[in-house]
mmCIF file of N, CA and C in Angstrom:
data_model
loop_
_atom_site.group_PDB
_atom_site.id
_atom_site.type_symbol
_atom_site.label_atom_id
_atom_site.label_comp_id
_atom_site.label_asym_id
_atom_site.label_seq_id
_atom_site.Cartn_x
_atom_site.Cartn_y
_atom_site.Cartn_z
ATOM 1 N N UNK A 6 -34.647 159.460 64.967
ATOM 2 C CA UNK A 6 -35.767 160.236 64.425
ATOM 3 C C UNK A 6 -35.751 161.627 65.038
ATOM 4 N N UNK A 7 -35.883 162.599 64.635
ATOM 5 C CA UNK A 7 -36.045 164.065 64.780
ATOM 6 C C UNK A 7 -37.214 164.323 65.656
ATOM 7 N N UNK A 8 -37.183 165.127 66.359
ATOM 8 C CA UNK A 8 -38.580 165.619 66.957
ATOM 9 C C UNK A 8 -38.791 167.181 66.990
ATOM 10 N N UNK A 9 -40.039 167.600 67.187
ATOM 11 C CA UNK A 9 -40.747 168.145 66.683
ATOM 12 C C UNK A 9 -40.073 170.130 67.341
ATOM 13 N N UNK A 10 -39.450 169.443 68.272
ATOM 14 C CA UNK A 10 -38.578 170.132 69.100
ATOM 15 C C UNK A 10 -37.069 171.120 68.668
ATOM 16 N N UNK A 11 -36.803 169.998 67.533
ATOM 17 C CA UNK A 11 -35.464 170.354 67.383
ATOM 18 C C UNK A 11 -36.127 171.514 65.891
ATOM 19 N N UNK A 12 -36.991 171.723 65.616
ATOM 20 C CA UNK A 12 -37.235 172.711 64.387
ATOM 21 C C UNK A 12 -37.360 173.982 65.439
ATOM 22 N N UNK A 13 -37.271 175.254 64.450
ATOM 23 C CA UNK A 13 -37.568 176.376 64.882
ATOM 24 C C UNK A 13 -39.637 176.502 64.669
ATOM 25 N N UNK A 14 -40.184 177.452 65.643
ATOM 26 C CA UNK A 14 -41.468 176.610 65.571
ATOM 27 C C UNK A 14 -42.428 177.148 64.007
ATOM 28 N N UNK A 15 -41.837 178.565 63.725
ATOM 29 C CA UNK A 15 -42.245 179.246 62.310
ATOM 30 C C UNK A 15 -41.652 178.116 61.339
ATOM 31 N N UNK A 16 -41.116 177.170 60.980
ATOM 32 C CA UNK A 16 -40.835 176.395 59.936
ATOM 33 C C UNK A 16 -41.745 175.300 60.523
ATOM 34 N N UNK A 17 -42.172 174.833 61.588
ATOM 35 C CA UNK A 17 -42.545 173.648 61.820
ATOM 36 C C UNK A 17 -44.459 174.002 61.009
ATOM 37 N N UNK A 18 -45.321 175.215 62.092
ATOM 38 C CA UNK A 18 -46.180 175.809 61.575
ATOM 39 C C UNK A 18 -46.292 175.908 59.831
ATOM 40 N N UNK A 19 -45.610 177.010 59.477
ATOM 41 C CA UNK A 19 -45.212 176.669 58.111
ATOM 42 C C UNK A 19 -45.327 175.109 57.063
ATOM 43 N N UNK A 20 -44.666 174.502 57.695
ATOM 44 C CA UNK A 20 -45.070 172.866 57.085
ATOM 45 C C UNK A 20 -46.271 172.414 57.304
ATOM 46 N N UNK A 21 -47.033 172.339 58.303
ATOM 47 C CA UNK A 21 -47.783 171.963 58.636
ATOM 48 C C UNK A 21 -49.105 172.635 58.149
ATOM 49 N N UNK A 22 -49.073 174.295 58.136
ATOM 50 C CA UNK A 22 -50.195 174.452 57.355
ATOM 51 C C UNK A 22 -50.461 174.327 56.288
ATOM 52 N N UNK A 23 -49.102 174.587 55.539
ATOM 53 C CA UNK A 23 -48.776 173.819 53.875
ATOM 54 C C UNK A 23 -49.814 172.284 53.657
ATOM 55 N N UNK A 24 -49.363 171.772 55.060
ATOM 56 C CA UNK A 24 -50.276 170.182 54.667
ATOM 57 C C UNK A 24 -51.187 170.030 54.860
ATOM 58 N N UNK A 25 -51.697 171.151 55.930
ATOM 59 C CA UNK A 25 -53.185 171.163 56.645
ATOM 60 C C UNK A 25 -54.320 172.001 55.496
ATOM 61 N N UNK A 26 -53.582 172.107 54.376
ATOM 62 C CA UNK A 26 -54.432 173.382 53.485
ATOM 63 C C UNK A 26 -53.971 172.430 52.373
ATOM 64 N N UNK A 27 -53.958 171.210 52.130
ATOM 65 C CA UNK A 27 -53.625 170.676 50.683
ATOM 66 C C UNK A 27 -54.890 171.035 49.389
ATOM 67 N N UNK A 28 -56.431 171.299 50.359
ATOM 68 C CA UNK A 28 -57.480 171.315 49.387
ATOM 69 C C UNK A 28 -57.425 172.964 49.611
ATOM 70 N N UNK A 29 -57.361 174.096 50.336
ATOM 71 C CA UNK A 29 -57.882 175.108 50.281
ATOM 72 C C UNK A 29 -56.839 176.073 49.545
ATOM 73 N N UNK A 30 -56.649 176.122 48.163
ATOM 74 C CA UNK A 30 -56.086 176.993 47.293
ATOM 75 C C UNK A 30 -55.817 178.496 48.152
ATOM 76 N N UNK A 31 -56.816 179.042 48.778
ATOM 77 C CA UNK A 31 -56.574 180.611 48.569
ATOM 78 C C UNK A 31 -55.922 180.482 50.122
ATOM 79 N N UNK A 32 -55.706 179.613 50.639
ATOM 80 C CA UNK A 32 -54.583 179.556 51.730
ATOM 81 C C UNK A 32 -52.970 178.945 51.676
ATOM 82 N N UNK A 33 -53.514 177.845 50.504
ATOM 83 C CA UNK A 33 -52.033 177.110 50.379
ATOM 84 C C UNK A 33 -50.861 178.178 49.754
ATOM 85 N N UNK A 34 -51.379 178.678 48.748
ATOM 86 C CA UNK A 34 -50.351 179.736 47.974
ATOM 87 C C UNK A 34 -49.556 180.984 48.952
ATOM 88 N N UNK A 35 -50.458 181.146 50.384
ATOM 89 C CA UNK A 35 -49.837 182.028 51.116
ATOM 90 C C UNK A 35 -48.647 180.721 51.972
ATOM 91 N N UNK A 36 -48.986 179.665 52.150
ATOM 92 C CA UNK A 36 -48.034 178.922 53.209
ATOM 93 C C UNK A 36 -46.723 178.556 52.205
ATOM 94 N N UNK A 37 -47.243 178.253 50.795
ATOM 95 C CA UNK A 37 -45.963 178.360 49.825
ATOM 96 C C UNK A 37 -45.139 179.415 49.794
ATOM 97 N N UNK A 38 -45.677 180.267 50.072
ATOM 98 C CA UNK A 38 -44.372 181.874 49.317
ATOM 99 C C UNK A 38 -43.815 181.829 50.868
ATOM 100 N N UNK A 39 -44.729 181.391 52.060
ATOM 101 C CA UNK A 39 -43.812 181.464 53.393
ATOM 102 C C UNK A 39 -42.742 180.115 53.053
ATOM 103 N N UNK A 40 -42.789 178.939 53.053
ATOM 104 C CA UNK A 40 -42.107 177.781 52.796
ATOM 105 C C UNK A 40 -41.009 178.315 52.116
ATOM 106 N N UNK A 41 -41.072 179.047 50.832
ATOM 107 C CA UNK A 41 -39.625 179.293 50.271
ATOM 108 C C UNK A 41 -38.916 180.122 50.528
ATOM 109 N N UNK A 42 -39.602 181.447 51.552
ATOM 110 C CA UNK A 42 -39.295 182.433 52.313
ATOM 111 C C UNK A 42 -37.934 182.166 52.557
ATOM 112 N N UNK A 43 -38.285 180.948 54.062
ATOM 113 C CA UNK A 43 -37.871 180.532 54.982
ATOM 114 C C UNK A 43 -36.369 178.918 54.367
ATOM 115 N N UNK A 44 -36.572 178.683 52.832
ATOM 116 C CA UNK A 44 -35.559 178.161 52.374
ATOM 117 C C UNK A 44 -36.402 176.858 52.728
ATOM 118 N N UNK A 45 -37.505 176.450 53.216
ATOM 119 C CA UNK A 45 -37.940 174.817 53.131
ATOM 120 C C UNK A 45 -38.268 174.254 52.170
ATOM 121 N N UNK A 46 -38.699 174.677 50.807
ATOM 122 C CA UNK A 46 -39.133 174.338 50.071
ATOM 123 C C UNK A 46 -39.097 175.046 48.772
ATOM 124 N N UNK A 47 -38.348 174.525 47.546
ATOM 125 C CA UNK A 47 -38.818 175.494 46.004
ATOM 126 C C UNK A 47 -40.157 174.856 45.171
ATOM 127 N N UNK A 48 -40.522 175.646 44.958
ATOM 128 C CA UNK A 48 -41.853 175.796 44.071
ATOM 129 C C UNK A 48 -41.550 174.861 43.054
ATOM 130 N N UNK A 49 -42.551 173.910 42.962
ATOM 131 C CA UNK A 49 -42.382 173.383 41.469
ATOM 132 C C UNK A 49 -43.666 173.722 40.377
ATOM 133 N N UNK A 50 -44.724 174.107 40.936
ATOM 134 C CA UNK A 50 -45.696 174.544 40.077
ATOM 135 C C UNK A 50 -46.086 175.450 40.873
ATOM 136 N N UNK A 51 -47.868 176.048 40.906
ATOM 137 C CA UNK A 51 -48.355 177.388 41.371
ATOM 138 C C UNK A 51 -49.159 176.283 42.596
ATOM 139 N N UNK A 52 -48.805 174.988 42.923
ATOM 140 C CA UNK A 52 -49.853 174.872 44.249
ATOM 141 C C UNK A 52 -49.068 173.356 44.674
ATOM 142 N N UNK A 53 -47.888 173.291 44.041
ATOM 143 C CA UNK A 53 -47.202 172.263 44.395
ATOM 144 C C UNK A 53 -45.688 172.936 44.960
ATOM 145 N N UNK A 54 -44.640 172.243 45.764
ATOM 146 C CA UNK A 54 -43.416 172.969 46.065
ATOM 147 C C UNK A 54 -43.107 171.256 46.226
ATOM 148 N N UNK A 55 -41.450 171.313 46.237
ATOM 149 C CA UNK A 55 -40.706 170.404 46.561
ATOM 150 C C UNK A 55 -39.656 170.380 47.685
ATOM 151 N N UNK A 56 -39.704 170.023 48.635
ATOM 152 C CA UNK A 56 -39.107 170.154 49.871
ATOM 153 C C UNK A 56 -37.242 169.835 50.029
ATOM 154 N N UNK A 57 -36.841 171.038 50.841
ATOM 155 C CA UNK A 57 -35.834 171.090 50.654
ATOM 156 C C UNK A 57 -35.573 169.352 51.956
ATOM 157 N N UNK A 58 -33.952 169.308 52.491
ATOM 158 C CA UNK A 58 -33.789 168.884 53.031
ATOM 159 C C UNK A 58 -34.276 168.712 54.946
ATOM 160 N N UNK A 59 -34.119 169.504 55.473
ATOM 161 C CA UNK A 59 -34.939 170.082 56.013
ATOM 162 C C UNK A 59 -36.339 170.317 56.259
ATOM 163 N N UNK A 60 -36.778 170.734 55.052
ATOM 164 C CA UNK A 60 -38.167 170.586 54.972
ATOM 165 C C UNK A 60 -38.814 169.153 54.642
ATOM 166 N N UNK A 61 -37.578 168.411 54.462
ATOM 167 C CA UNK A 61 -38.265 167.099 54.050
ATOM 168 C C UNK A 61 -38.146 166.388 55.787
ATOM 169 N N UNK A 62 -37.301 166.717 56.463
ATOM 170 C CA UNK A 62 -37.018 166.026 57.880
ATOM 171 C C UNK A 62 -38.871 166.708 58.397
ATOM 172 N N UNK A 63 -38.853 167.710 58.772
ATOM 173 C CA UNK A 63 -40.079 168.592 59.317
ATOM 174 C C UNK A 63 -41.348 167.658 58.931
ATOM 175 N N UNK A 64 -41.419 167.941 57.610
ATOM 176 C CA UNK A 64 -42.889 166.748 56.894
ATOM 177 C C UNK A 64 -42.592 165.364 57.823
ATOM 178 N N UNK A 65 -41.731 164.623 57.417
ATOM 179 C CA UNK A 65 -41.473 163.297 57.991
ATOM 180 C C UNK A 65 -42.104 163.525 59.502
ATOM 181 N N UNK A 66 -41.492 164.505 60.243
ATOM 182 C CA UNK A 66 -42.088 164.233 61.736
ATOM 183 C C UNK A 66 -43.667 164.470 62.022
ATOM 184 N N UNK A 67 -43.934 165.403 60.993
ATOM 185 C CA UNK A 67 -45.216 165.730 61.141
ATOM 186 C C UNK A 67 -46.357 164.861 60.875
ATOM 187 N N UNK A 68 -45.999 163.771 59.762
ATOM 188 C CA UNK A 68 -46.782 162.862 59.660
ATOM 189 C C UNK A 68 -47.012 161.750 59.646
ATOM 190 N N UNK A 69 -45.638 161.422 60.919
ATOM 191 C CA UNK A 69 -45.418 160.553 62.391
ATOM 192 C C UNK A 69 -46.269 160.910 63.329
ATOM 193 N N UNK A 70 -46.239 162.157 63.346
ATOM 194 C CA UNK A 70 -47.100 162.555 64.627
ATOM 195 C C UNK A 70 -48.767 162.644 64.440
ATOM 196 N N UNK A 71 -48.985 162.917 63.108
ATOM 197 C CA UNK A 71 -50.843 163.152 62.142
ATOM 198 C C UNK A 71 -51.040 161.595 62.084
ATOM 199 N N UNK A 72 -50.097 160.381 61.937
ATOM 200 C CA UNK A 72 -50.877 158.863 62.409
ATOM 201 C C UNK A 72 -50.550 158.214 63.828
ATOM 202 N N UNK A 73 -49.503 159.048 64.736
ATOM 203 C CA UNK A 73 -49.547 158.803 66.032
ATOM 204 C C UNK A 73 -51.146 159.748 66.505
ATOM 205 N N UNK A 74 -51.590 161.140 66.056
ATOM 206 C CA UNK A 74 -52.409 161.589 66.566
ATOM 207 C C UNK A 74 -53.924 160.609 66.044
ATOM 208 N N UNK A 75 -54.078 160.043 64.850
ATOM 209 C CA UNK A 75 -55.304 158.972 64.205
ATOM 210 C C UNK A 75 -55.335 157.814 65.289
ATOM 211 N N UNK A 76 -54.353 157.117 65.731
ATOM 212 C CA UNK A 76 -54.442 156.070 66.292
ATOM 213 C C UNK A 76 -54.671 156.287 67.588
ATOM 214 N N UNK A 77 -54.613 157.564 68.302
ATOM 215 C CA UNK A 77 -54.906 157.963 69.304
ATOM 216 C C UNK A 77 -56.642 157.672 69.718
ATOM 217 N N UNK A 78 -56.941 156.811 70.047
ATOM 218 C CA UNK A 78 -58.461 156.114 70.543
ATOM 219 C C UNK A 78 -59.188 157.117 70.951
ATOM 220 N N UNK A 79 -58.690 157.964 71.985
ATOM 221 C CA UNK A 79 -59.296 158.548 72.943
ATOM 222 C C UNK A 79 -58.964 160.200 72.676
ATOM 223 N N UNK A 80 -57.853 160.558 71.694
ATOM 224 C CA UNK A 80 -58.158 162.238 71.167
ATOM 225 C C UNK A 80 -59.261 161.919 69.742
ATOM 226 N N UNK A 81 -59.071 160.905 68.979
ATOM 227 C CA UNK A 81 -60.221 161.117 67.880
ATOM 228 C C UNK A 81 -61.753 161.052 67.999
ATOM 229 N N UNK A 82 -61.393 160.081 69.004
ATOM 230 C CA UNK A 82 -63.738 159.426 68.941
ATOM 231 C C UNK A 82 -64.565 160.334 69.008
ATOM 232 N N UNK A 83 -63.801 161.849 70.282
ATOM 233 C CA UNK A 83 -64.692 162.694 70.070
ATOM 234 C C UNK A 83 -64.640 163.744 68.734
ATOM 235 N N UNK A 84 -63.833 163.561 68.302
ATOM 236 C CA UNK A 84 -63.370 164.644 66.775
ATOM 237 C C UNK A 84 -64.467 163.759 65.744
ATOM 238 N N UNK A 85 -64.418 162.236 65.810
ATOM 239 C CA UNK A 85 -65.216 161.688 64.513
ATOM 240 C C UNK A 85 -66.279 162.153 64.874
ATOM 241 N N UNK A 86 -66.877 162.105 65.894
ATOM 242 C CA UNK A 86 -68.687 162.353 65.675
ATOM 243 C C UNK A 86 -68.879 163.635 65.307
ATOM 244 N N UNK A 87 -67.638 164.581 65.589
ATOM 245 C CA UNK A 87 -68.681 166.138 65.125
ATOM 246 C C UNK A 87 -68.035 166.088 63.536
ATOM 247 N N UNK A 88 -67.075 165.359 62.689
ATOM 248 C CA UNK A 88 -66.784 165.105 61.208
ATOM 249 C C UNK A 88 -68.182 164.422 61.152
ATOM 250 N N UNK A 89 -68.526 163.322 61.525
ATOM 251 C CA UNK A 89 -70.043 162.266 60.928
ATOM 252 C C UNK A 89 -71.104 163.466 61.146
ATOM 253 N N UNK A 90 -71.317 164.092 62.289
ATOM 254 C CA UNK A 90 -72.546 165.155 62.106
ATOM 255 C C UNK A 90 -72.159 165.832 60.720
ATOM 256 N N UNK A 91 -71.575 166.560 60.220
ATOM 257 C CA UNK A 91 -71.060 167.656 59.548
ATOM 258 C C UNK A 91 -71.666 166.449 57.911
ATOM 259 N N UNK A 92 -70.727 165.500 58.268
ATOM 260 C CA UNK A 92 -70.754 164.767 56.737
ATOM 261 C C UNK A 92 -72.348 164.291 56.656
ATOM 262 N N UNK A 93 -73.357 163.835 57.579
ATOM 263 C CA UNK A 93 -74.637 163.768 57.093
ATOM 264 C C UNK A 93 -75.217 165.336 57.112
ATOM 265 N N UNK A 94 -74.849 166.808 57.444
ATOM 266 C CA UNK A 94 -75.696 167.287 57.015
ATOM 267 C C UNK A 94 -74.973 168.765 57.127
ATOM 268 N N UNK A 95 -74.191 168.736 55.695
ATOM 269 C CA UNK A 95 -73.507 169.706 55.921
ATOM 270 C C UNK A 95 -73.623 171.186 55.482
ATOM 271 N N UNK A 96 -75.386 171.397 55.501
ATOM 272 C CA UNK A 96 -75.277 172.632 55.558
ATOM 273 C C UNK A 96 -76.361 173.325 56.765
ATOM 274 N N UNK A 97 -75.892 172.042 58.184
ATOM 275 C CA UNK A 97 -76.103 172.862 59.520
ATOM 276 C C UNK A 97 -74.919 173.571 60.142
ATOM 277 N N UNK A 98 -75.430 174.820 60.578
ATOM 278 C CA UNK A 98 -74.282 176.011 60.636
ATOM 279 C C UNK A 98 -73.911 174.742 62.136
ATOM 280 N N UNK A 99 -74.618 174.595 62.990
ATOM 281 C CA UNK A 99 -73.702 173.723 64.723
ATOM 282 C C UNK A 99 -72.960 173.176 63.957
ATOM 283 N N UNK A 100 -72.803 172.412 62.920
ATOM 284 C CA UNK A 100 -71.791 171.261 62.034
ATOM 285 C C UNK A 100 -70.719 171.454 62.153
ATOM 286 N N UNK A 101 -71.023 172.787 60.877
ATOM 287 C CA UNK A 101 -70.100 173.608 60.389
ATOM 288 C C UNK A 101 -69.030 173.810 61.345
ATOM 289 N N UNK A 102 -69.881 174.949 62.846
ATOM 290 C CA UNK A 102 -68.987 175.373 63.452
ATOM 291 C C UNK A 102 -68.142 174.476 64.486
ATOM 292 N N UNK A 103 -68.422 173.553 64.547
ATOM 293 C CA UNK A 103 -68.156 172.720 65.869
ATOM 294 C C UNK A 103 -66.560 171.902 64.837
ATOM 295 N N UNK A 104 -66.672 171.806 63.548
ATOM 296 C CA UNK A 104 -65.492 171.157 62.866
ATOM 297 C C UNK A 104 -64.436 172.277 62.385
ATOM 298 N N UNK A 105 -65.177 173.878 62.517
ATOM 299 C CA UNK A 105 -64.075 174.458 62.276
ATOM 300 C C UNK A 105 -62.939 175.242 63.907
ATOM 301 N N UNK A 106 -64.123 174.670 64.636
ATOM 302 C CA UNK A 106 -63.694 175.182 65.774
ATOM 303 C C UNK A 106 -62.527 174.148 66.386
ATOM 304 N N UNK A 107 -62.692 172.707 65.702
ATOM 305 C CA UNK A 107 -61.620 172.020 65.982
ATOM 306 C C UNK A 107 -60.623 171.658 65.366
ATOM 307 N N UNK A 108 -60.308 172.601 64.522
ATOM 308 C CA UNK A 108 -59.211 172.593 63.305
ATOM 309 C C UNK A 108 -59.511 171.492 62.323
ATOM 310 N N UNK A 109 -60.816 171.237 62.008
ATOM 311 C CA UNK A 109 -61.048 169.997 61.108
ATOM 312 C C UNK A 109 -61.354 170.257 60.262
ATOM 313 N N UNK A 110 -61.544 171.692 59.436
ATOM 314 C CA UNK A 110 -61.938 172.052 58.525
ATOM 315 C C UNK A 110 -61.556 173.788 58.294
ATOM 316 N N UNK A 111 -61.814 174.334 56.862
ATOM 317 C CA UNK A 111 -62.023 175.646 56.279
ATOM 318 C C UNK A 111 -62.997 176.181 55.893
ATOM 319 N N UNK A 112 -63.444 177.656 55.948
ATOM 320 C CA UNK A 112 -64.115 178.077 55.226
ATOM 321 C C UNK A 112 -63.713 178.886 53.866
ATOM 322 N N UNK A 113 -64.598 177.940 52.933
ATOM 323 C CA UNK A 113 -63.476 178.667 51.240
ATOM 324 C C UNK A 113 -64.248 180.221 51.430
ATOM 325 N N UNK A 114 -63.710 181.037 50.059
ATOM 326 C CA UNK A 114 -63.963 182.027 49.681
ATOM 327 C C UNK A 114 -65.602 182.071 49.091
ATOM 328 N N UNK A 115 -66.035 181.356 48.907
ATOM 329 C CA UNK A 115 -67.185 180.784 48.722
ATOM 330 C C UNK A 115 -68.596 181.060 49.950
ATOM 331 N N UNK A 116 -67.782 180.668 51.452
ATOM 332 C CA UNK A 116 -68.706 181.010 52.361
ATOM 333 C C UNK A 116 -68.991 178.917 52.818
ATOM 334 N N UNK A 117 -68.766 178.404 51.754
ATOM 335 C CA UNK A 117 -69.075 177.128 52.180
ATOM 336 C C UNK A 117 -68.102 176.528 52.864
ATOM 337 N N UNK A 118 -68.260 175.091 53.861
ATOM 338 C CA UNK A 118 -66.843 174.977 55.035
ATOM 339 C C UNK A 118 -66.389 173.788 53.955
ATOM 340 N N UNK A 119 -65.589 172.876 53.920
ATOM 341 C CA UNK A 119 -64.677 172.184 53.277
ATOM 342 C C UNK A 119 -63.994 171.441 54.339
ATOM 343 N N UNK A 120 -63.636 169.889 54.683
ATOM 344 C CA UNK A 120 -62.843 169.832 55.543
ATOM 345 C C UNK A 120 -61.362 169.236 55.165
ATOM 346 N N UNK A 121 -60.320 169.749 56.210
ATOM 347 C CA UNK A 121 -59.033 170.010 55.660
ATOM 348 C C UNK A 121 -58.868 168.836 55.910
ATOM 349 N N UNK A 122 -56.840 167.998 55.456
ATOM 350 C CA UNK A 122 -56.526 167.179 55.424
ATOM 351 C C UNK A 122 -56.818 166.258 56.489
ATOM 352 N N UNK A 123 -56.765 166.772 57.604
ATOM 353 C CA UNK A 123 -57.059 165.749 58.815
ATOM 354 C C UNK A 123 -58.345 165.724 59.139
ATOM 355 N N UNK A 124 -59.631 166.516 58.692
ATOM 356 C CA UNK A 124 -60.742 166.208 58.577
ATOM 357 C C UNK A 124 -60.864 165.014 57.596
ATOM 358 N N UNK A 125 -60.377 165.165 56.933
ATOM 359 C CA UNK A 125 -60.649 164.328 55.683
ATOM 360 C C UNK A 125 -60.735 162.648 56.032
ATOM 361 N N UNK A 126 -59.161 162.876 56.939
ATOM 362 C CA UNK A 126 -58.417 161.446 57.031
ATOM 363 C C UNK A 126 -59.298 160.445 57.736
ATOM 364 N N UNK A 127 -60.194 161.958 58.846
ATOM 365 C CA UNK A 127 -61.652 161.282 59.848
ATOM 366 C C UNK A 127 -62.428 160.659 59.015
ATOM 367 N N UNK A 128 -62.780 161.344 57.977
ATOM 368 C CA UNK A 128 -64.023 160.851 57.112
ATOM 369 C C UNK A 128 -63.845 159.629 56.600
ATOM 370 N N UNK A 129 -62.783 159.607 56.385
ATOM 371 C CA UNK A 129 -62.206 158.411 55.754
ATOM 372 C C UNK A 129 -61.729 157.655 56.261
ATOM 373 N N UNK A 130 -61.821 157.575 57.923
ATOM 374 C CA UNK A 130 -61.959 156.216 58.724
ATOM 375 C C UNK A 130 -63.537 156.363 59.079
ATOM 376 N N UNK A 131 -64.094 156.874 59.033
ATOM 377 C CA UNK A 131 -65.681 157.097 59.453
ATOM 378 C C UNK A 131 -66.585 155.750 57.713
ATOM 379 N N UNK A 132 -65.846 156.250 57.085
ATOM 380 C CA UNK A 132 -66.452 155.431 55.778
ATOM 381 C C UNK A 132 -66.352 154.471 55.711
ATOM 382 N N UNK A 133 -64.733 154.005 55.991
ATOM 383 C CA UNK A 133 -64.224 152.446 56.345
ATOM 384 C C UNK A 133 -65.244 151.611 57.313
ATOM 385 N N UNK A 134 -64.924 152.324 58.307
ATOM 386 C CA UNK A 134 -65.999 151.813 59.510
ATOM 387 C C UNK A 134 -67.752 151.520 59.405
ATOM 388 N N UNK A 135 -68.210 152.534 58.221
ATOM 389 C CA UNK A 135 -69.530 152.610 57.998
ATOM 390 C C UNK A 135 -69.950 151.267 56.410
ATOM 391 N N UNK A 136 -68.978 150.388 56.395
ATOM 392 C CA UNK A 136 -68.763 149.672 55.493
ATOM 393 C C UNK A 136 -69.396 148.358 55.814
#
């Protein structure tokens, strides 16, 4: 298996914000035109790309490491409670800021916050759990 090491770190970044921005349009289209820049990836539509070889090794490690980082007990518990504050009441600005301050979310063009893929993935063990 590859590690995270053996990429140069502008392609690794690059991938990763590509995945970390799957919902926020007016960011993904800038990590795409970098992705094909850099030869990781050709465009297959205006918000989709298809990963080169390379870029397909990079993804793979990255999201080895995004369910090695979920299963991590003791980096998430404190990340879920400020996602559960945010998701019961998400238009308190502490919410807001406390999930964008931990890379768990965006603010769209809109002004409203949104949370990104790995916010999401919280919510969506927060729901499971609230079942």
């Amino acid at each position: 298996m590859d590690s995270i090491d053996d990429f140069p770190r502008e392609h690794v970044d690059a991938v990763r914000g590509y995945r970390d921005n799957q919902i926020n349009y007016e960011e993904k289209a800038k990590f795409i035109e970098l992705l094909i820049t850099l030869n990781l990836a050709q465009a297959t539509s205006r918000y989709s790309v298809g990963f080169t070889p390379e870029g397909k090794r990079i993804d793979a490690v990255l999201k080895k490491q995004l369910s090695d980082w979920e299963n991590d007990y003791y980096t998430v518990q404190p990340l879920m409670k400020y996602v559960e504050k945010f998701m019961d009441d998400r238009d308190n600005p502490d919410a807001c800021i406390e999930v964008l301050k931990f890379g768990l979310a965006f603010r769209g063009s809109n002004g409203r916050v949104y949370l990104n893929m790995r916010g999401q993935r919280l919510e969506t063990k927060i729901m499971i759990g609230r079942r």
